Coordinates of C-alpha atoms and ligand atoms in Angstrom, one line a residue:
V233 CA 46.9 -98.1 -12.1
G234 CA 49.5 -100.4 -11.5
S235 CA 49.7 -104.4 -11.6
V236 CA 51.4 -106.1 -8.8
M237 CA 51.9 -109.6 -10.0
T238 CA 54.0 -109.1 -13.5
P239 CA 52.8 -111.2 -16.0
E240 CA 56.2 -114.1 -15.9
E241 CA 54.2 -114.7 -11.2
V242 CA 50.3 -114.8 -13.0
V243 CA 51.7 -117.1 -16.0
A244 CA 52.8 -120.1 -13.2
L245 CA 50.3 -119.2 -11.3
R246 CA 48.0 -120.0 -14.6
K247 CA 49.9 -123.5 -14.9
A248 CA 50.1 -124.4 -11.7
H249 CA 46.6 -124.1 -10.7
F250 CA 44.4 -124.4 -13.3
F251 CA 43.3 -127.9 -15.5
P252 CA 46.5 -128.4 -18.1
C253 CA 44.2 -126.8 -20.7
T254 CA 44.8 -123.4 -19.9
Q255 CA 46.0 -121.0 -22.8
H256 CA 46.9 -117.6 -23.5
F257 CA 46.8 -115.3 -26.3
Y258 CA 51.2 -113.4 -27.4
K259 CA 54.5 -115.1 -26.3
N260 CA 54.7 -111.8 -24.5
P261 CA 50.6 -111.4 -22.6
P262 CA 50.0 -108.3 -21.2
V263 CA 48.3 -107.9 -18.0
L264 CA 45.0 -106.2 -17.8
V265 CA 44.4 -104.3 -15.1
S266 CA 41.3 -102.0 -17.0
G267 CA 39.0 -100.7 -19.2
S268 CA 38.0 -97.6 -19.7
M269 CA 34.7 -98.1 -23.6
Q270 CA 37.9 -99.3 -25.8
H271 CA 40.1 -99.2 -24.3
V272 CA 42.6 -101.3 -22.5
T273 CA 45.5 -100.8 -20.1
D274 CA 47.6 -103.3 -18.6
G275 CA 49.9 -103.0 -15.1
E276 CA 53.0 -100.8 -16.7
G277 CA 50.5 -98.8 -17.9
K278 CA 50.6 -99.5 -20.9
A279 CA 47.7 -98.6 -23.2
Y280 CA 45.7 -100.5 -25.8
T281 CA 43.2 -100.3 -28.5
D282 CA 41.0 -103.3 -28.0
F283 CA 40.0 -104.3 -31.4
F284 CA 38.4 -108.1 -29.6
A285 CA 36.3 -107.2 -27.3
G286 CA 36.7 -110.3 -25.4
V287 CA 34.8 -111.9 -28.1
S288 CA 32.0 -109.4 -28.8
V289 CA 31.6 -109.6 -25.1
V290 CA 32.4 -105.7 -24.5
A291 CA 30.8 -104.2 -27.5
T292 CA 28.9 -100.8 -24.9
G293 CA 32.8 -101.1 -24.1
H294 CA 34.9 -101.2 -20.9
C295 CA 33.6 -100.4 -17.9
N296 CA 31.7 -97.7 -19.7
P297 CA 30.3 -95.6 -16.9
A298 CA 26.1 -95.0 -18.2
I299 CA 26.2 -99.8 -17.6
A300 CA 29.3 -99.8 -15.0
E301 CA 27.0 -97.1 -12.8
A302 CA 23.7 -100.0 -13.3
T303 CA 25.6 -102.8 -12.1
V304 CA 26.7 -101.5 -9.4
R305 CA 23.8 -100.0 -8.2
Q306 CA 21.9 -102.5 -8.0
A307 CA 24.9 -104.7 -5.5
R308 CA 24.3 -101.9 -3.3
K309 CA 20.4 -102.7 -3.0
L310 CA 19.7 -106.0 -3.7
Q311 CA 21.9 -108.7 -5.3
H312 CA 19.9 -111.8 -5.4
T313 CA 17.7 -113.8 -3.9
T314 CA 16.4 -116.9 -5.8
T315 CA 13.9 -116.3 -8.4
I316 CA 11.7 -118.3 -7.2
Y317 CA 10.9 -114.9 -5.0
L318 CA 9.8 -111.8 -7.2
T319 CA 12.6 -109.4 -8.0
E320 CA 11.8 -106.4 -10.0
P321 CA 15.1 -106.3 -12.7
S322 CA 14.5 -109.9 -14.7
A323 CA 11.1 -109.3 -15.0
K324 CA 11.5 -105.6 -17.2
L325 CA 14.4 -107.5 -19.0
A326 CA 11.8 -110.2 -20.8
K327 CA 9.3 -107.7 -21.4
R328 CA 12.4 -105.0 -22.9
M329 CA 13.9 -108.3 -24.7
S330 CA 10.1 -109.2 -26.1
E331 CA 9.8 -105.4 -27.2
L332 CA 13.1 -105.5 -28.9
L333 CA 12.7 -109.4 -30.5
P334 CA 9.6 -109.5 -31.1
A335 CA 9.2 -112.0 -32.8
Y336 CA 10.5 -113.8 -29.8
P337 CA 8.0 -113.1 -27.5
R338 CA 8.4 -115.7 -24.7
V339 CA 12.2 -115.6 -23.1
F340 CA 14.3 -117.6 -19.9
F341 CA 17.5 -116.2 -18.8
C342 CA 20.5 -118.6 -18.2
N343 CA 24.1 -117.4 -17.2
S344 CA 26.7 -118.2 -20.4
G345 CA 26.3 -119.0 -24.3
S346 CA 26.5 -122.8 -24.3
E347 CA 23.7 -122.5 -20.8
A348 CA 21.6 -120.8 -23.9
N349 CA 22.4 -123.3 -26.0
E350 CA 22.3 -126.3 -23.9
G351 CA 18.7 -125.5 -23.2
A352 CA 17.8 -124.1 -26.5
L353 CA 18.2 -127.9 -28.1
V354 CA 16.8 -129.0 -24.8
L355 CA 13.4 -126.9 -25.4
A356 CA 13.7 -128.3 -29.1
R357 CA 13.8 -131.7 -28.5
R358 CA 10.5 -131.6 -26.0
H359 CA 8.3 -129.7 -28.6
T360 CA 9.0 -131.5 -31.2
K361 CA 9.3 -135.1 -28.8
R362 CA 12.7 -136.1 -30.8
R363 CA 16.3 -136.3 -30.8
G364 CA 18.4 -135.6 -33.6
F365 CA 20.3 -132.5 -34.7
I366 CA 21.3 -130.8 -37.7
S367 CA 24.7 -128.7 -37.3
L368 CA 27.0 -127.0 -40.1
T369 CA 31.1 -128.9 -39.8
E370 CA 33.3 -125.8 -38.0
S371 CA 31.0 -124.6 -35.6
L372 CA 31.2 -123.7 -32.2
H373 CA 27.8 -123.7 -29.6
G374 CA 29.9 -124.7 -26.3
R375 CA 31.0 -126.5 -23.7
T376 CA 28.8 -128.5 -21.7
S377 CA 27.8 -131.9 -23.5
L378 CA 25.6 -131.2 -25.8
T379 CA 26.1 -128.3 -27.0
T380 CA 29.6 -129.9 -27.7
S381 CA 28.5 -132.8 -29.2
V382 CA 26.9 -130.1 -31.7
T383 CA 29.9 -128.5 -32.3
G384 CA 31.6 -128.7 -35.6
L385 CA 35.3 -127.8 -35.2
Q386 CA 36.8 -130.4 -33.5
M387 CA 39.3 -128.5 -32.0
W388 CA 36.8 -127.6 -29.1
R389 CA 35.0 -130.9 -28.9
T390 CA 36.0 -132.3 -25.5
D391 CA 33.2 -134.6 -24.7
P392 CA 35.3 -137.7 -25.8
F393 CA 31.2 -139.7 -25.5
P394 CA 30.0 -136.9 -28.0
D395 CA 25.4 -137.5 -28.0
D396 CA 26.1 -139.1 -31.6
H397 CA 22.0 -138.3 -33.0
V398 CA 24.0 -135.4 -33.9
Y399 CA 23.7 -135.1 -38.6
F400 CA 27.2 -132.5 -39.6
I401 CA 26.7 -131.2 -42.6
P402 CA 28.7 -129.5 -44.7
R403 CA 29.1 -125.1 -44.2
P404 CA 27.9 -122.9 -46.6
Y405 CA 31.5 -122.1 -47.6
A406 CA 34.5 -123.0 -49.5
Y407 CA 37.8 -121.4 -49.9
G408 CA 38.2 -119.4 -53.7
V409 CA 34.6 -121.7 -54.2
D410 CA 31.5 -119.0 -55.2
P411 CA 29.5 -118.2 -52.5
Q412 CA 25.7 -118.8 -54.4
E413 CA 27.7 -122.7 -54.9
A414 CA 28.6 -122.9 -51.7
A415 CA 24.8 -122.7 -50.5
K416 CA 23.9 -125.1 -52.7
R417 CA 26.0 -127.9 -52.3
S418 CA 25.4 -127.3 -48.3
L419 CA 21.0 -127.2 -48.9
S420 CA 22.5 -130.7 -50.9
A421 CA 23.2 -132.0 -48.7
L422 CA 20.9 -130.8 -45.9
E423 CA 17.2 -132.3 -48.3
D424 CA 19.3 -136.2 -48.2
V425 CA 19.5 -136.1 -44.0
L426 CA 16.3 -133.8 -43.9
R427 CA 15.5 -136.9 -45.7
E428 CA 16.6 -140.3 -44.7
A429 CA 16.9 -138.9 -40.4
G430 CA 13.6 -136.5 -40.7
D431 CA 10.9 -137.6 -39.0
N432 CA 14.3 -138.3 -36.2
I433 CA 15.4 -134.3 -35.7
A434 CA 14.2 -131.5 -33.1
A435 CA 16.7 -128.4 -35.1
M436 CA 19.3 -127.8 -37.1
I437 CA 21.5 -125.2 -34.6
V438 CA 23.1 -122.4 -36.7
E439 CA 25.4 -119.5 -36.0
P440 CA 24.2 -116.4 -38.9
I441 CA 28.2 -115.7 -38.7
Q442 CA 30.4 -118.4 -37.8
G443 CA 32.0 -116.9 -35.5
N444 CA 35.4 -119.2 -34.3
G445 CA 35.3 -120.8 -37.5
G446 CA 36.4 -117.8 -39.3
M447 CA 33.9 -115.4 -39.6
I448 CA 31.6 -117.4 -42.4
V449 CA 29.1 -115.0 -43.1
M450 CA 25.7 -117.4 -44.4
P451 CA 25.3 -117.2 -48.3
E452 CA 22.4 -114.8 -48.6
G453 CA 19.0 -116.7 -49.0
Y454 CA 20.7 -119.7 -48.0
L455 CA 19.1 -119.7 -44.1
A456 CA 15.6 -118.6 -45.2
R457 CA 16.0 -122.0 -48.6
A458 CA 17.0 -123.5 -45.0
K459 CA 14.6 -122.5 -43.1
K460 CA 11.4 -123.5 -45.7
M461 CA 13.2 -126.9 -45.8
L462 CA 12.9 -127.6 -42.3
E463 CA 9.8 -126.8 -41.9
S464 CA 8.7 -129.0 -44.4
Y465 CA 9.9 -132.1 -42.3
G466 CA 8.9 -130.5 -39.0
V467 CA 12.8 -129.6 -37.6
L468 CA 13.2 -126.2 -35.6
L469 CA 16.0 -123.6 -36.6
I470 CA 18.2 -122.8 -33.5
A471 CA 19.6 -118.8 -34.5
D472 CA 23.0 -119.1 -31.7
E473 CA 23.5 -115.1 -32.0
I474 CA 25.8 -115.3 -29.0
Q475 CA 28.5 -113.7 -30.5
T476 CA 25.9 -111.8 -33.9
G477 CA 23.7 -110.5 -31.6
F478 CA 22.9 -106.8 -29.9
G479 CA 23.8 -104.4 -33.2
R480 CA 27.0 -105.8 -34.4
T481 CA 26.8 -107.1 -37.3
G482 CA 24.5 -103.4 -38.3
Q483 CA 21.1 -104.8 -36.3
L484 CA 19.8 -106.6 -33.4
L485 CA 19.8 -110.3 -34.4
A486 CA 22.0 -111.4 -37.3
S487 CA 19.3 -114.0 -38.2
Q488 CA 17.1 -111.1 -39.3
Q489 CA 19.7 -109.0 -41.1
L490 CA 20.7 -112.3 -43.2
G491 CA 16.9 -112.7 -44.2
V492 CA 15.3 -115.2 -41.5
Q493 CA 13.2 -115.2 -38.3
A494 CA 14.3 -119.2 -36.8
D495 CA 12.0 -120.4 -34.4
I496 CA 14.9 -120.7 -30.8
V497 CA 17.3 -118.1 -31.2
T498 CA 20.1 -118.2 -28.4
M499 CA 22.7 -114.4 -27.0
A500 CA 24.6 -114.0 -24.4
K501 CA 28.2 -111.9 -24.1
A502 CA 27.8 -108.5 -25.8
L503 CA 23.9 -108.3 -24.1
G504 CA 25.6 -108.2 -20.7
G505 CA 28.6 -106.3 -21.2
G506 CA 30.9 -107.9 -19.1
I507 CA 28.9 -109.5 -17.2
P508 CA 27.6 -113.6 -17.6
I509 CA 24.3 -113.3 -18.4
G510 CA 23.0 -116.2 -21.2
A511 CA 19.1 -116.2 -22.9
F512 CA 17.6 -118.0 -24.9
A513 CA 14.0 -116.6 -26.5
A514 CA 11.1 -118.2 -28.7
T515 CA 8.4 -117.9 -30.1
E516 CA 4.9 -118.5 -28.1
E517 CA 4.1 -121.7 -29.3
V518 CA 7.6 -123.2 -28.9
A519 CA 8.2 -121.9 -25.9
A520 CA 5.1 -123.5 -24.6
S521 CA 7.1 -127.0 -24.5
L522 CA 8.7 -125.4 -21.4
N523 CA 6.4 -126.5 -19.7
V524 CA 7.5 -128.2 -16.1
P525 CA 9.5 -126.3 -13.6
S526 CA 12.6 -125.4 -15.0
A527 CA 14.6 -122.3 -12.9
S528 CA 18.3 -121.3 -12.4
T529 CA 19.8 -120.2 -9.5
F530 CA 21.7 -117.1 -10.9
G531 CA 20.2 -116.9 -14.3
G532 CA 18.3 -113.7 -14.5
N533 CA 20.3 -112.7 -11.1
P534 CA 18.6 -108.4 -10.0
I535 CA 22.4 -107.7 -10.8
S536 CA 22.6 -109.0 -14.8
A537 CA 19.3 -108.1 -15.2
E538 CA 19.7 -104.7 -14.5
T539 CA 23.1 -104.5 -16.2
A540 CA 21.8 -105.6 -19.3
L541 CA 19.0 -103.0 -19.3
A542 CA 21.3 -100.8 -19.2
V543 CA 23.1 -102.6 -22.2
L544 CA 20.2 -102.3 -24.4
D545 CA 19.1 -98.6 -23.0
Y546 CA 22.7 -97.7 -24.4
I547 CA 22.5 -99.7 -27.6
E548 CA 19.5 -97.7 -28.2
S549 CA 20.1 -94.7 -27.2
E550 CA 23.0 -94.1 -29.1
N551 CA 21.8 -96.5 -31.6
L552 CA 24.5 -98.7 -31.7
P553 CA 23.7 -101.0 -35.1
E554 CA 23.8 -98.0 -37.1
R555 CA 27.1 -97.1 -36.0
A556 CA 29.1 -101.1 -36.3
A557 CA 27.3 -101.0 -40.2
R558 CA 28.9 -98.2 -40.7
L559 CA 32.9 -98.3 -38.6
G560 CA 32.6 -101.9 -39.3
S561 CA 32.1 -100.4 -43.9
A562 CA 35.2 -98.8 -43.1
L563 CA 37.2 -102.0 -41.4
K564 CA 36.4 -103.6 -44.1
L565 CA 37.5 -101.5 -46.7
G566 CA 40.3 -100.9 -45.1
L567 CA 41.5 -104.7 -44.9
E568 CA 40.3 -105.2 -48.8
R569 CA 43.2 -102.6 -49.2
M570 CA 45.9 -105.4 -47.5
R571 CA 44.3 -108.1 -49.6
V572 CA 45.0 -105.2 -52.0
F573 CA 48.7 -104.4 -51.4
Y574 CA 49.0 -108.2 -49.4
P575 CA 48.2 -110.2 -51.8
H576 CA 50.3 -112.4 -50.2
I577 CA 49.7 -111.4 -46.8
V578 CA 46.2 -111.6 -46.5
S579 CA 43.7 -114.1 -48.7
E580 CA 40.4 -112.8 -48.1
V581 CA 38.1 -111.1 -46.4
R582 CA 35.4 -111.1 -44.6
G583 CA 32.2 -110.8 -42.3
L584 CA 29.4 -108.5 -41.3
G585 CA 29.2 -104.4 -39.5
L586 CA 32.2 -105.1 -37.2
M587 CA 32.1 -108.6 -36.4
L588 CA 35.5 -109.1 -39.1
G589 CA 38.2 -111.8 -40.0
A590 CA 41.4 -111.4 -42.7
E591 CA 42.7 -115.3 -43.5
L592 CA 45.7 -115.2 -44.6
Y593 CA 47.7 -117.7 -46.4
A594 CA 44.8 -119.9 -47.3
E595 CA 47.0 -121.9 -49.2
D596 CA 49.4 -122.6 -46.5
P597 CA 47.1 -122.3 -42.9
T598 CA 50.0 -123.7 -41.3
Y599 CA 52.4 -121.3 -41.8
G600 CA 49.3 -118.9 -42.0
A601 CA 48.9 -119.6 -38.2
M602 CA 52.4 -119.1 -37.1
M603 CA 52.3 -115.7 -38.5
T604 CA 48.8 -114.6 -37.4
D605 CA 50.7 -114.7 -34.5
R606 CA 52.8 -113.1 -35.6
V607 CA 50.4 -109.7 -36.5
L608 CA 48.7 -110.3 -33.3
E609 CA 52.4 -109.7 -30.7
E610 CA 53.5 -106.8 -33.2
M611 CA 49.9 -105.2 -32.9
K612 CA 49.3 -105.8 -29.3
D613 CA 53.6 -104.4 -29.1
R614 CA 51.8 -101.8 -31.5
G615 CA 49.3 -101.0 -29.1
F616 CA 46.1 -103.1 -30.9
L617 CA 44.4 -106.3 -29.4
I618 CA 43.3 -108.3 -32.2
G619 CA 41.7 -111.6 -31.8
K620 CA 42.7 -115.4 -33.8
N621 CA 39.8 -117.8 -35.1
G622 CA 39.2 -119.5 -38.2
V623 CA 39.8 -124.4 -38.4
S624 CA 43.3 -123.2 -38.6
R625 CA 43.4 -120.2 -36.7
N626 CA 44.8 -117.7 -39.6
V627 CA 42.5 -115.6 -39.5
L628 CA 42.6 -112.7 -38.1
A629 CA 39.7 -111.1 -36.0
F630 CA 37.7 -107.5 -35.7
Q631 CA 35.3 -107.3 -33.2
P632 CA 36.5 -104.4 -31.7
P633 CA 34.0 -102.2 -29.4
I634 CA 30.8 -100.9 -31.0
V635 CA 31.1 -96.9 -29.5
I636 CA 35.1 -97.2 -31.0
E637 CA 35.8 -94.4 -33.2
A638 CA 36.8 -94.3 -37.0
S639 CA 39.8 -92.3 -35.9
D640 CA 40.4 -96.2 -34.2
I641 CA 40.5 -97.5 -37.1
E642 CA 42.9 -95.6 -38.9
L643 CA 45.8 -95.3 -36.5
M644 CA 44.9 -99.8 -36.7
L645 CA 44.8 -100.1 -40.3
E646 CA 47.8 -98.5 -40.4
A647 CA 50.2 -99.7 -37.4
L648 CA 49.0 -103.4 -39.8
D649 CA 50.2 -101.5 -43.0
A650 CA 53.3 -101.3 -41.4
V651 CA 53.2 -105.2 -39.4
L652 CA 51.9 -106.8 -43.7
G653 CA 54.8 -104.7 -44.8
A654 CA 57.4 -106.1 -43.5
I655 CA 56.3 -109.4 -43.6
E656 CA 56.3 -108.9 -47.1
Q657 CA 59.6 -106.4 -47.5
E658 CA 61.3 -110.0 -45.4
R659 CA 59.0 -112.2 -48.6
L660 CA 61.1 -110.3 -52.1
T661 CA 64.0 -110.4 -49.7
V662 CA 63.2 -114.1 -49.5
T663 CA 62.5 -114.6 -52.6
E664 CA 65.0 -112.7 -54.5
K665 CA 67.7 -114.3 -52.7
E666 CA 66.4 -118.3 -53.9
Q667 CA 65.8 -116.4 -57.5
G668 CA 70.2 -115.4 -56.8
G669 CA 68.6 -112.7 -58.5
E670 CA 66.8 -109.2 -58.2
S671 CA 63.5 -108.8 -57.0
E672 CA 61.2 -106.5 -57.5
A673 CA 61.8 -104.5 -55.0
S674 CA 65.1 -104.0 -54.8
A675 CA 64.9 -103.4 -58.6
S676 CA 62.3 -100.7 -57.3
N677 CA 64.7 -99.5 -54.4
R678 CA 67.8 -99.0 -56.8
Q679 CA 68.2 -95.2 -57.6
P680 CA 68.8 -94.7 -61.1
Ligands
PMP1485 N1 28.5 -120.1 -29.2 C1 28.8 -119.3 -30.2 C2 29.0 -119.0 -31.1 C3 30.0 -118.6 -29.4 O1 31.2 -118.1 -30.0 C4 30.9 -119.3 -28.4 C5 31.7 -118.7 -27.3 N2 32.6 -118.7 -28.1 C6 30.0 -120.1 -27.4 C7 28.5 -120.4 -27.9 C8 30.0 -120.3 -25.9 O2 28.8 -119.8 -24.7 P1 30.0 -119.3 -23.5 O3 31.5 -119.0 -23.9 O4 29.4 -118.2 -23.1 O5 29.3 -120.7 -22.9

């Protein structure tokens, strides 16, 4: 393989030429140069098992031969013309998606998650002829102006002049609070907003599992009850399935798995397996409201569409949703074990399927964020890439390619055990020094 550039050289170029917002994970970041299914390799030839998958993107694996072959075949045949001309791949993809997701028979193709959400929000405005939106605190829906306006996470609200017709209600989660109690509070806030402004609200947008917000699964029954309330005010529900979609949680759509059918569903990331594509799909009735000319230059281009068809074939033929549920249970069990072993470090384990989070030091999130970075760095040195998210960036994020093996999970958990074990040992040593006496560890380590 061999990269000609060192990490320092790449960092220097990014610093010199990217906008100042540029960031990267790790104090000593590797330069990733190649990938194969659940593995990536850096310029020095060191291999890593990827437990982040580019934030859910490469669900079907890096450079999966079945998918890369479809991309390359199409790139050699016809790359692009305009979506106004007829080509086969996007038409086939639309048919395929409506068969897989019969609740959403109409689809509009675009190029990213932000663009899919933006389109869904505009569609909701057209359909209801209302301007306002409801969103959850700590949500993330994109980087365009309207999608940052409905984004609750402060760090992603980059537009200094957000749309001010957005009502935020508390997400149905608080650390240490019973999920049903948190759901009740959130729904009661929803009721208040609807009573006050329901006639001016087009849609509520929700991630079935808040990804960036720290792997927060919408509690049982929450989405269905919210949907009912929204319906009584003529407000649409948009399910943002950009991180959750296409099998990661155990079914093709997490919203359906959590018991709700939205009016509009938005998708991106995993659908292209690494090639940019976004889509929003809707019921016949709602889709009918996009009745003015609207098309995207690259949305549904032959290369993206042909790739997405291969992704969907692979998800179906390999039964990836079932695999995500099965391997996700094993991973979750392992992480729960870490919480039991290291209760001072791991506060909570959350998630569904292969979209899991482990929050560190929930009661001291600033320290937790520092320790999360340390865990990420040491896990990387041991050959495992894991992610981080959460309001305070103190949640370890596990969302690997779904093609990962049970043995990879076991090895990762062993490494994590070693990393957390060393941190725990340090904590015990410090506690012992502070107390000027014996800790449990030193006492139990001493020979009789
Ligand atoms: N919605 C969710 C839930 C996301 O996680 C993201 C990206 N992390 C987006 C929307 C925006 O997608 P994109 O970066 O493709 O514009």
